[in-house]
Amino acid sequence: MAIYDEPMDYLQLIDGELRPSRNGQWIDSVNPATGQVWARIPAGGAEDIDDAIRAAKSALDSWRALPAASRAALLRSWAATVRENLDTLWRLDATDNGRARREAEPAIAGAASQIEFHAGLAETITGDTVLVSDSATTYSVREPFGVVGLIIPWNAPLAMFLAKVSAAIAAGNTIVVKPPERASVSVLVAAQLLEKAGIPRGVVNVVTGEGSSAGEALVRHPDVRKISFTGSTATGRRITENSVANIKSLALELGGKSPNIVFADADLDQAADVVAAGIYTASAGQACIAGSRILVEEAIFVDFVERLRSRASAMVLGNPLDSRTDMGPLAFDGQYDKVREYLESGRQEGATLAFGGRCGSELFTPESPLREGYFVEPTLFLTEDPQLRVCQEEIFGPVAVAMPFADEADAVRLANDSGYGLAAGVWTQNLSRALRLTRRLEAGTVWVNTYRRLHWALPFGGQKESGTGTSNGPTTLDEWLEHKSVWIEHG
Ligand code: NAD
């Protein structure tokens, strides 16, 4: 099942060296498809973070002084090594967090292309000449922050690492990365490819460990000028509090509870395929942009729920490494417990269970090694009460809730009735209505007649409590650059 028979130890990358943690402690990585320990990662802490920041500081001057074309060439070479090792990398990622091959492999291949996109942008960093006085030459330049910190979650650790690190270093920063304690292995292995690509030591450092130790030490460190964080809204709040002491710049990509709105005039077969995929096969619902609230026009509510049921019942739960698998397990035991708690909460609050709800050993034969895995089948609750916990809180699992709406105004009201504002989907053949909704929905991304389509050339970010800052898009390096104005008085 696992790709290695005996659990292997993986090491942190600090100043170009592979190192265990200073305290000598380890964290077990469990394969969520089997519940078995398959690897160990260092339980890094504040001392390792200090070492990594020191290395990033020493590497900074020469890295930012490199001509942009040289930085770009090194990034392209990194992308090439990622592609050469794609097969190993997606397997490590999928073994660690249970993401099915269908998702894990293209995500990492896409991230290699994103590194190349950022390489191109490195050569386009410009400033502005703004002549404010006849006696002076005045202009602005954009400069890297310096040493920056990156904290990432477990649902797509490697793709996020590749995408964000490449943007940060393309802009001339050096970086310390704290990957997720539940799924760090693929990041540690990909970090080793930096040296092969010729990226100098200390430019990228990776310290593994718990958020409460290594993560907090990175956020509180006075020499870190910016933190880019992707994770839950609760941790985003904590990071905001901890970064106040040194007024750090923050970019926060947080949670979501995204509505997928289906009108009666939509192509219902296509909508059912994509709406079901958007919450179930999409990393078993462990995606920030999962379409977890399905809003359906009253006239087709019963019919559409039946269409979703038929899609869900055809989905194959299984070994994430198998290309026939549609849905892997949840990423770790704590997430499994959390999702099961929401299954209970939905029932207790009075939502109707339309389908699903079974977990773990209920889903596999007695002989199957997957019985001990953290599997939850595609589940749908129905309710008319948008205030239930299952309608308001991010579950981060294959559990959706469907609610009926009366008309367009009602759909917008229900869709926006959330603290989150990450994404939304609209299904209709009425172009005027679709365009009106793209303006009224409170979301960083709105899809019409499709869902969960991202591209590195299109900006991505959250509104409301889904975060601040924008990644991707032609201006993505702006996240990693500061403005400086220069005023030369010459008379
Ligand atoms: P999390 O907030 O628990 O952890 C994310 C990272 O933060 C981990 O590396 C963790 O170790 C670290 N961390 C935890 N506490 C910390 C602290 N006090 N200081 C510094 N670092 C700390 O999130 P998660 O459970 O790993 O990921 C799931 C969440 O991520 C979901 O809410 C999901 O919506 C969100 N997410 C958002 C996006 C987006 O682009 N908006 C993308 C993916 C995931």
Coordinates of C-alpha atoms and ligand atoms in Angstrom, one line a residue:
M1 CA 0.0 0.0 0.0
A2 CA 2.6 2.5 1.0
I3 CA 5.4 3.1 -1.4
Y4 CA 8.0 2.1 1.2
D5 CA 7.7 -1.0 3.3
E6 CA 9.5 0.5 6.3
P7 CA 8.8 4.0 7.6
M8 CA 11.5 6.4 6.3
D9 CA 12.9 9.5 8.0
Y10 CA 12.9 12.7 6.0
L11 CA 15.0 15.8 6.9
Q12 CA 14.6 19.5 7.0
L13 CA 16.5 21.7 4.5
I14 CA 18.4 24.5 6.3
D15 CA 21.2 26.4 4.6
G16 CA 21.4 23.8 1.9
E17 CA 21.9 21.0 4.4
L18 CA 19.6 18.2 5.4
R19 CA 19.1 18.3 9.1
P20 CA 17.0 16.7 11.8
S21 CA 15.4 19.0 14.4
R22 CA 17.7 20.5 17.1
N23 CA 15.6 18.9 19.8
G24 CA 16.0 15.4 18.1
Q25 CA 12.2 14.8 18.2
W26 CA 10.1 13.4 15.3
I27 CA 6.5 13.5 14.1
D28 CA 5.0 10.3 12.6
S29 CA 3.4 10.7 9.2
V30 CA 0.4 8.3 8.8
N31 CA -0.8 7.0 5.5
P32 CA -4.5 8.0 5.8
A33 CA -5.6 5.2 3.4
T34 CA -4.4 2.5 5.9
G35 CA -3.9 4.3 9.2
Q36 CA -0.2 3.0 9.2
V37 CA 2.8 5.1 10.0
W38 CA 4.8 5.4 6.7
A39 CA 7.3 8.2 7.4
R40 CA 8.8 10.4 10.1
I41 CA 9.5 14.1 9.8
P42 CA 11.5 16.3 12.3
A43 CA 9.5 18.1 15.0
G44 CA 11.3 21.4 14.4
G45 CA 11.0 24.3 16.8
A46 CA 12.2 27.8 17.5
E47 CA 15.9 26.9 17.3
D48 CA 15.5 25.4 13.8
I49 CA 13.5 28.4 12.7
D50 CA 16.4 30.7 14.0
D51 CA 18.9 28.7 12.0
A52 CA 16.8 28.8 8.9
I53 CA 16.2 32.6 9.1
R54 CA 19.9 33.1 9.6
A55 CA 20.6 31.1 6.5
A56 CA 17.9 33.1 4.5
K57 CA 19.5 36.4 5.7
S58 CA 23.0 35.4 4.6
A59 CA 21.7 34.3 1.2
L60 CA 19.6 37.4 0.7
D61 CA 22.0 40.0 -0.7
S62 CA 23.5 37.9 -3.4
W63 CA 20.1 36.4 -4.4
R64 CA 18.4 39.8 -4.8
A65 CA 21.4 41.2 -6.6
L66 CA 21.3 38.4 -9.3
P67 CA 20.1 39.7 -12.6
A68 CA 16.4 38.9 -13.0
A69 CA 17.2 36.8 -16.1
S70 CA 19.6 34.6 -14.0
R71 CA 16.9 34.1 -11.3
A72 CA 14.5 33.2 -14.0
A73 CA 16.9 30.7 -15.5
L74 CA 17.3 29.0 -12.2
L75 CA 13.6 28.8 -11.7
R76 CA 13.1 27.2 -15.1
S77 CA 15.7 24.7 -14.2
W78 CA 13.8 23.9 -10.9
A79 CA 10.6 23.4 -12.9
A80 CA 12.4 20.9 -15.1
T81 CA 13.7 18.9 -12.1
V82 CA 10.1 18.9 -10.7
R83 CA 8.8 17.5 -14.0
E84 CA 11.6 14.8 -14.1
N85 CA 10.6 13.7 -10.6
L86 CA 6.9 14.1 -11.1
D87 CA 6.1 10.4 -10.6
T88 CA 7.9 10.2 -7.2
L89 CA 6.5 13.5 -6.0
W90 CA 2.8 12.9 -6.6
R91 CA 3.1 9.5 -5.0
L92 CA 4.6 11.0 -1.9
D93 CA 2.0 13.7 -1.8
A94 CA -0.9 11.2 -2.3
T95 CA 0.5 8.8 0.3
D96 CA 0.8 11.5 2.9
N97 CA -2.6 13.2 2.5
G98 CA -4.7 10.7 0.6
R99 CA -5.4 13.0 -2.4
A100 CA -6.3 10.8 -5.3
R101 CA -3.8 10.5 -8.2
R102 CA -6.3 12.1 -10.6
E103 CA -5.9 15.3 -8.6
A104 CA -2.4 15.0 -7.1
E105 CA -0.5 14.4 -10.3
P106 CA -2.0 17.2 -12.5
A107 CA -1.8 19.6 -9.6
I108 CA 2.0 19.1 -9.3
A109 CA 2.5 19.2 -13.1
G110 CA 0.5 22.4 -13.1
A111 CA 2.7 23.9 -10.4
A112 CA 5.8 23.2 -12.5
S113 CA 4.2 25.3 -15.2
Q114 CA 3.5 27.9 -12.6
I115 CA 7.2 28.1 -11.6
E116 CA 7.9 28.9 -15.3
F117 CA 5.2 31.5 -15.3
H118 CA 6.9 33.2 -12.3
A119 CA 10.3 32.9 -14.0
G120 CA 8.9 35.0 -16.8
L121 CA 7.4 37.5 -14.4
A122 CA 10.8 37.9 -12.7
E123 CA 12.0 39.7 -15.8
T124 CA 9.0 42.1 -15.9
I125 CA 9.5 43.8 -12.5
T126 CA 9.2 47.5 -13.2
G127 CA 8.9 50.9 -11.4
D128 CA 7.2 54.2 -12.4
T129 CA 8.7 57.5 -13.3
V130 CA 6.4 60.2 -11.9
L131 CA 7.7 63.7 -12.5
V132 CA 6.3 65.8 -9.6
S133 CA 8.6 68.7 -9.9
D134 CA 10.8 70.4 -12.6
S135 CA 13.8 70.5 -10.3
A136 CA 13.7 66.8 -9.3
T137 CA 13.7 63.3 -10.8
T138 CA 11.2 61.2 -9.0
Y139 CA 10.4 57.6 -9.5
S140 CA 9.4 54.4 -7.7
V141 CA 11.0 51.0 -7.7
R142 CA 9.7 47.7 -6.3
E143 CA 11.9 45.7 -4.0
P144 CA 11.7 42.3 -2.4
F145 CA 10.7 42.3 1.3
G146 CA 13.8 40.4 2.3
V147 CA 13.4 37.2 4.4
V148 CA 9.8 36.0 4.1
G149 CA 7.9 33.2 5.8
L150 CA 5.4 30.8 4.1
I151 CA 3.0 28.5 6.1
I152 CA 0.9 26.0 4.1
P153 CA -1.9 23.5 4.8
W154 CA -2.0 19.8 4.2
N155 CA -4.6 19.5 1.4
A156 CA -2.2 20.4 -1.4
P157 CA 1.1 21.0 0.3
L158 CA 3.5 20.4 -2.6
A159 CA 1.6 22.3 -5.3
M160 CA 1.3 25.2 -2.9
F161 CA 4.9 25.1 -2.0
L162 CA 6.1 25.1 -5.6
A163 CA 3.7 27.9 -6.6
K164 CA 4.3 30.2 -3.7
V165 CA 8.0 29.7 -3.2
S166 CA 8.7 30.3 -6.9
A167 CA 6.8 33.6 -6.8
A168 CA 8.6 34.7 -3.6
I169 CA 12.1 34.0 -4.8
A170 CA 11.4 35.2 -8.4
A171 CA 10.8 38.6 -6.7
G172 CA 14.2 38.4 -5.0
N173 CA 13.2 37.3 -1.5
T174 CA 14.7 34.4 0.4
I175 CA 12.3 32.2 2.3
V176 CA 11.6 30.0 5.3
V177 CA 8.8 27.5 4.7
K178 CA 6.8 25.7 7.4
P179 CA 4.9 22.9 5.7
P180 CA 1.9 21.1 7.4
E181 CA 2.9 18.7 10.2
R182 CA 0.4 16.1 8.7
A183 CA 1.9 16.1 5.2
S184 CA 5.4 17.5 4.8
V185 CA 7.2 14.6 3.0
S186 CA 6.6 15.7 -0.6
V187 CA 7.8 19.2 0.3
L188 CA 11.0 17.9 1.9
V189 CA 11.8 15.8 -1.1
A190 CA 11.0 18.6 -3.6
A191 CA 13.2 21.0 -1.6
Q192 CA 16.1 18.7 -2.3
L193 CA 15.7 19.4 -6.0
L194 CA 16.6 23.1 -5.4
E195 CA 20.3 22.2 -5.2
K196 CA 20.1 20.1 -8.3
A197 CA 18.5 23.1 -10.1
G198 CA 21.4 25.3 -9.0
I199 CA 19.4 27.5 -6.6
P200 CA 22.0 28.7 -4.0
R201 CA 21.9 27.4 -0.5
G202 CA 19.9 29.4 2.0
V203 CA 17.5 30.9 -0.6
V204 CA 14.8 28.4 0.3
N205 CA 14.8 26.7 3.8
V206 CA 12.2 24.2 5.0
V207 CA 11.5 23.7 8.8
T208 CA 8.9 21.1 9.7
G209 CA 7.0 20.9 12.9
E210 CA 3.8 21.8 14.7
G211 CA 2.1 25.1 14.1
S212 CA 2.2 25.9 17.7
S213 CA 6.0 25.7 17.9
A214 CA 7.7 26.1 14.5
G215 CA 4.8 28.0 13.0
E216 CA 4.5 30.5 15.8
A217 CA 8.3 31.0 16.0
L218 CA 8.4 31.9 12.3
V219 CA 5.5 34.4 12.6
R220 CA 6.9 36.1 15.7
H221 CA 10.5 36.3 14.4
P222 CA 11.6 40.0 14.1
D223 CA 13.7 39.3 11.0
V224 CA 10.8 38.0 8.9
R225 CA 9.2 40.8 7.0
K226 CA 6.2 39.1 5.5
I227 CA 4.1 36.0 6.2
S228 CA 2.1 34.3 3.5
F229 CA -0.3 31.9 5.2
T230 CA -2.8 29.5 3.7
G231 CA -5.0 27.6 6.1
S232 CA -8.0 27.9 8.4
T233 CA -9.6 31.2 9.3
A234 CA -9.0 30.4 13.0
T235 CA -5.3 30.1 12.5
G236 CA -5.3 33.1 10.2
R237 CA -6.7 35.2 13.2
R238 CA -4.0 33.8 15.5
I239 CA -1.2 34.6 13.0
T240 CA -2.6 38.1 12.6
E241 CA -2.4 38.6 16.4
N242 CA 1.1 37.2 16.6
S243 CA 2.4 39.3 13.8
V244 CA 1.3 42.6 15.3
A245 CA 4.4 43.1 17.5
N246 CA 6.7 43.6 14.4
I247 CA 3.9 44.9 12.1
K248 CA 4.6 42.2 9.5
S249 CA 3.0 42.3 6.1
L250 CA 0.5 39.5 5.8
A251 CA -1.2 37.6 3.0
L252 CA -3.9 35.2 4.2
E253 CA -5.7 32.6 2.1
L254 CA -8.3 31.1 4.4
G255 CA -11.3 28.9 4.5
G256 CA -14.5 28.8 2.5
K257 CA -18.1 27.6 2.4
S258 CA -18.8 28.2 -1.2
P259 CA -22.3 28.2 -2.8
N260 CA -23.0 26.4 -6.0
I261 CA -26.3 27.8 -7.3
V262 CA -28.3 25.8 -9.8
F263 CA -31.2 27.4 -11.7
A264 CA -34.0 25.4 -13.3
D265 CA -32.9 26.5 -16.8
A266 CA -29.4 25.0 -16.4
D267 CA -28.1 22.0 -18.3
L268 CA -28.9 19.8 -15.3
D269 CA -26.8 16.8 -16.3
Q270 CA -23.7 18.9 -16.8
A271 CA -24.4 20.8 -13.6
A272 CA -24.9 17.6 -11.5
D273 CA -21.6 16.2 -12.8
V274 CA -19.6 19.2 -11.9
V275 CA -21.4 20.2 -8.7
A276 CA -20.9 16.6 -7.4
A277 CA -17.2 16.7 -8.4
G278 CA -16.8 20.1 -6.8
I279 CA -17.5 18.7 -3.3
Y280 CA -16.8 15.0 -3.5
T281 CA -14.0 14.1 -5.9
A282 CA -12.3 17.5 -5.2
S283 CA -9.9 16.1 -2.6
A284 CA -12.8 14.4 -0.8
G285 CA -14.1 17.9 0.0
Q286 CA -10.8 19.0 1.5
A287 CA -10.5 21.9 -0.8
C288 CA -10.8 25.6 0.3
I289 CA -13.0 26.2 -2.8
A290 CA -15.2 23.1 -2.3
G291 CA -18.7 23.8 -3.4
S292 CA -20.2 22.7 -0.1
R293 CA -23.5 24.7 -0.2
I294 CA -25.6 23.5 -3.1
L295 CA -28.5 26.0 -3.7
V296 CA -31.1 24.7 -6.0
E297 CA -34.2 26.4 -7.5
E298 CA -37.3 25.0 -5.8
A299 CA -38.9 23.7 -9.1
I300 CA -36.0 21.2 -9.7
F301 CA -34.9 20.6 -6.1
V302 CA -36.0 16.9 -5.8
D303 CA -34.9 16.1 -9.4
F304 CA -31.4 17.6 -8.9
V305 CA -30.9 15.8 -5.6
E306 CA -31.6 12.6 -7.4
R307 CA -29.0 13.5 -10.1
L308 CA -26.5 14.2 -7.4
R309 CA -27.3 10.8 -5.7
S310 CA -26.6 9.0 -9.0
R311 CA -23.2 10.7 -9.4
A312 CA -22.2 10.1 -5.8
S313 CA -23.2 6.4 -5.9
A314 CA -20.9 5.9 -8.9
M315 CA -17.8 7.3 -7.2
V316 CA -15.0 4.9 -6.4
L317 CA -13.5 5.3 -3.0
G318 CA -10.1 3.6 -2.7
N319 CA -6.3 3.7 -2.7
P320 CA -5.3 7.2 -3.7
L321 CA -2.4 5.8 -5.8
D322 CA -4.8 3.9 -8.0
S323 CA -5.7 5.9 -11.1
R324 CA -9.3 4.4 -11.0
T325 CA -9.9 6.0 -7.6
D326 CA -12.3 9.0 -7.6
M327 CA -12.0 9.8 -3.9
G328 CA -9.3 9.0 -1.4
P329 CA -9.5 9.2 2.4
L330 CA -9.5 12.3 4.6
A331 CA -6.0 13.4 5.3
F332 CA -5.5 12.4 9.0
D333 CA -7.3 11.2 12.0
G334 CA -8.2 14.6 13.4
Q335 CA -9.9 15.6 10.2
Y336 CA -11.7 12.3 10.1
D337 CA -13.0 12.9 13.6
K338 CA -14.0 16.4 12.8
V339 CA -16.0 15.4 9.7
R340 CA -17.8 12.6 11.6
E341 CA -18.7 15.1 14.3
Y342 CA -20.4 17.2 11.6
L343 CA -22.3 14.2 10.3
E344 CA -23.7 13.8 13.8
S345 CA -24.3 17.5 14.2
G346 CA -26.3 17.6 10.9
R347 CA -28.5 14.8 12.1
Q348 CA -29.0 16.3 15.5
E349 CA -29.9 19.7 14.2
G350 CA -32.6 18.1 12.1
A351 CA -31.2 18.2 8.6
T352 CA -32.4 15.3 6.4
L353 CA -29.7 12.9 5.3
A354 CA -30.3 12.5 1.5
F355 CA -27.5 10.0 1.0
G356 CA -24.1 8.9 2.4
G357 CA -23.0 9.2 6.0
R358 CA -21.0 5.9 6.2
C359 CA -17.4 5.9 7.2
G360 CA -14.3 3.7 7.5
S361 CA -14.9 0.0 8.1
E362 CA -18.6 0.4 7.0
L363 CA -17.3 0.9 3.4
F364 CA -14.9 -1.9 2.8
T365 CA -14.9 -5.7 3.0
P366 CA -13.4 -7.3 6.1
E367 CA -10.2 -8.3 4.2
S368 CA -9.6 -4.8 2.8
P369 CA -6.5 -2.9 4.2
L370 CA -8.5 0.3 3.6
R371 CA -10.9 -0.6 6.5
E372 CA -8.5 1.3 8.9
G373 CA -8.3 4.3 6.6
Y374 CA -10.1 7.6 7.2
F375 CA -12.7 7.2 4.4
V376 CA -16.1 9.0 4.4
E377 CA -18.5 8.4 1.6
P378 CA -20.1 11.3 -0.4
T379 CA -22.8 12.7 1.8
L380 CA -25.6 15.2 1.3
F381 CA -27.8 16.9 3.8
L382 CA -31.0 18.7 2.9
T383 CA -32.4 21.7 4.9
E384 CA -34.3 24.9 4.6
D385 CA -32.6 26.4 7.6
P386 CA -29.4 28.3 6.5
Q387 CA -28.3 28.8 10.1
L388 CA -27.5 25.2 10.9
R389 CA -23.8 24.5 11.6
V390 CA -23.5 22.3 8.5
C391 CA -24.7 25.3 6.4
Q392 CA -22.4 27.9 8.1
E393 CA -19.2 26.1 9.1
E394 CA -16.5 24.8 6.9
I395 CA -16.6 21.0 7.2
F396 CA -13.6 20.3 4.9
G397 CA -14.8 16.8 3.9
P398 CA -17.2 15.1 1.3
V399 CA -20.3 16.5 3.1
A400 CA -22.5 19.0 1.2
V401 CA -25.8 20.6 2.2
A402 CA -28.5 21.4 -0.4
M403 CA -31.0 24.2 0.2
P404 CA -33.9 25.2 -2.1
F405 CA -34.4 28.9 -3.2
A406 CA -37.4 30.6 -4.7
D407 CA -36.0 33.1 -7.1
E408 CA -32.8 35.0 -8.1
A409 CA -33.0 37.4 -5.1
D410 CA -33.4 34.6 -2.7
A411 CA -30.5 32.7 -4.2
V412 CA -28.2 35.8 -3.8
R413 CA -29.4 36.3 -0.2
L414 CA -28.7 32.6 0.7
A415 CA -25.4 32.6 -1.1
N416 CA -24.1 35.7 0.6
D417 CA -25.3 34.5 4.0
S418 CA -21.9 33.4 5.1
G419 CA -18.9 34.8 6.9
Y420 CA -16.8 33.4 4.0
G421 CA -16.4 34.8 0.5
L422 CA -14.0 32.6 -1.4
A423 CA -15.8 31.2 -4.4
A424 CA -19.2 30.7 -6.0
G425 CA -20.7 28.8 -8.9
V426 CA -23.8 29.7 -11.0
W427 CA -25.6 27.3 -13.3
T428 CA -28.0 28.9 -15.8
Q429 CA -28.5 29.5 -19.5
N430 CA -29.8 33.0 -18.9
L431 CA -26.7 35.2 -19.7
S432 CA -28.2 38.4 -18.2
R433 CA -28.9 36.6 -14.9
A434 CA -25.4 35.0 -14.9
L435 CA -23.8 38.5 -15.4
R436 CA -26.0 40.0 -12.6
L437 CA -24.9 37.3 -10.2
T438 CA -21.2 37.6 -11.0
R439 CA -21.5 41.2 -9.6
R440 CA -23.7 40.4 -6.6
L441 CA -22.0 37.4 -5.2
E442 CA -19.5 38.1 -2.4
A443 CA -16.7 35.9 -3.6
G444 CA -13.1 36.2 -4.8
T445 CA -13.9 33.9 -7.8
V446 CA -17.3 33.3 -9.5
W447 CA -17.7 30.5 -12.0
V448 CA -20.6 30.3 -14.5
N449 CA -21.5 26.9 -15.9
T450 CA -18.3 25.4 -14.5
Y451 CA -16.7 25.1 -11.1
R452 CA -13.3 24.8 -9.5
R453 CA -11.3 26.0 -12.5
L454 CA -8.1 27.8 -11.5
H455 CA -5.2 29.0 -13.6
W456 CA -2.0 30.7 -12.5
A457 CA -2.7 33.5 -14.9
L458 CA -6.0 34.5 -13.2
P459 CA -5.9 36.2 -9.8
F460 CA -7.1 34.2 -6.8
G461 CA -8.0 35.4 -3.4
G462 CA -10.8 35.6 -0.8
Q463 CA -13.3 38.2 0.2
K464 CA -14.7 38.6 3.8
E465 CA -13.2 36.1 6.2
S466 CA -11.7 34.0 3.4
G467 CA -8.6 36.2 3.5
T468 CA -6.6 39.1 2.3
G469 CA -4.2 39.4 -0.6
T470 CA -4.2 37.9 -4.0
S471 CA -2.1 35.2 -5.5
N472 CA -1.8 34.1 -9.2
G473 CA -2.3 36.4 -12.1
P474 CA 0.0 38.8 -13.9
T475 CA 0.5 40.9 -10.8
T476 CA 1.2 38.0 -8.5
L477 CA 4.8 39.1 -7.7
D478 CA 3.3 42.3 -6.2
E479 CA 2.5 40.2 -3.2
W480 CA 6.2 39.7 -2.7
L481 CA 7.4 43.2 -3.5
E482 CA 7.4 46.6 -1.6
H483 CA 7.3 50.0 -3.3
K484 CA 10.1 52.5 -2.7
S485 CA 10.0 56.0 -3.9
V486 CA 13.2 58.0 -4.9
W487 CA 13.3 61.8 -5.1
I488 CA 16.5 63.2 -6.6
E489 CA 16.6 67.0 -6.2
H490 CA 18.9 68.4 -8.9
G491 CA 17.8 72.0 -9.4
Ligands
NAD1 P1 -4.5 25.1 9.7 O1 -4.8 26.5 9.9 O2 -4.8 24.2 10.9 O3 -2.9 24.9 9.4 C1 -2.3 25.5 8.3 C2 -0.8 25.6 8.6 O4 -0.7 26.6 9.7 C3 -0.1 24.4 9.1 O5 1.2 24.3 8.5 C4 0.0 24.5 10.6 O6 1.1 23.9 11.2 C5 0.2 26.0 10.7 N1 -0.2 26.6 12.0 C6 -1.2 26.2 12.8 N2 -1.2 27.0 13.9 C7 -0.3 27.9 13.7 C8 0.1 29.1 14.5 N3 -0.4 29.3 15.7 N4 1.1 29.9 14.0 C9 1.7 29.6 12.8 N5 1.3 28.5 12.1 C10 0.3 27.7 12.5 O7 -5.2 24.6 8.4 P2 -5.3 23.2 7.8 O8 -6.3 22.4 8.6 O9 -3.9 22.6 7.7 O10 -5.9 23.4 6.4 C11 -7.2 23.5 6.1 C12 -7.6 25.0 5.9 O11 -6.9 25.6 4.9 C13 -9.1 25.1 5.5 O12 -9.7 26.0 6.3 C14 -9.0 25.5 4.1 O13 -10.1 26.2 3.6 C15 -7.8 26.4 4.1 N6 -7.2 26.5 2.7 C16 -7.4 27.7 2.1 C17 -6.9 27.9 0.8 C18 -7.1 29.2 0.1 O14 -6.4 29.4 -0.9 N7 -7.9 30.1 0.6 C19 -6.2 26.8 0.2 C20 -6.1 25.6 0.8 C21 -6.6 25.5 2.1

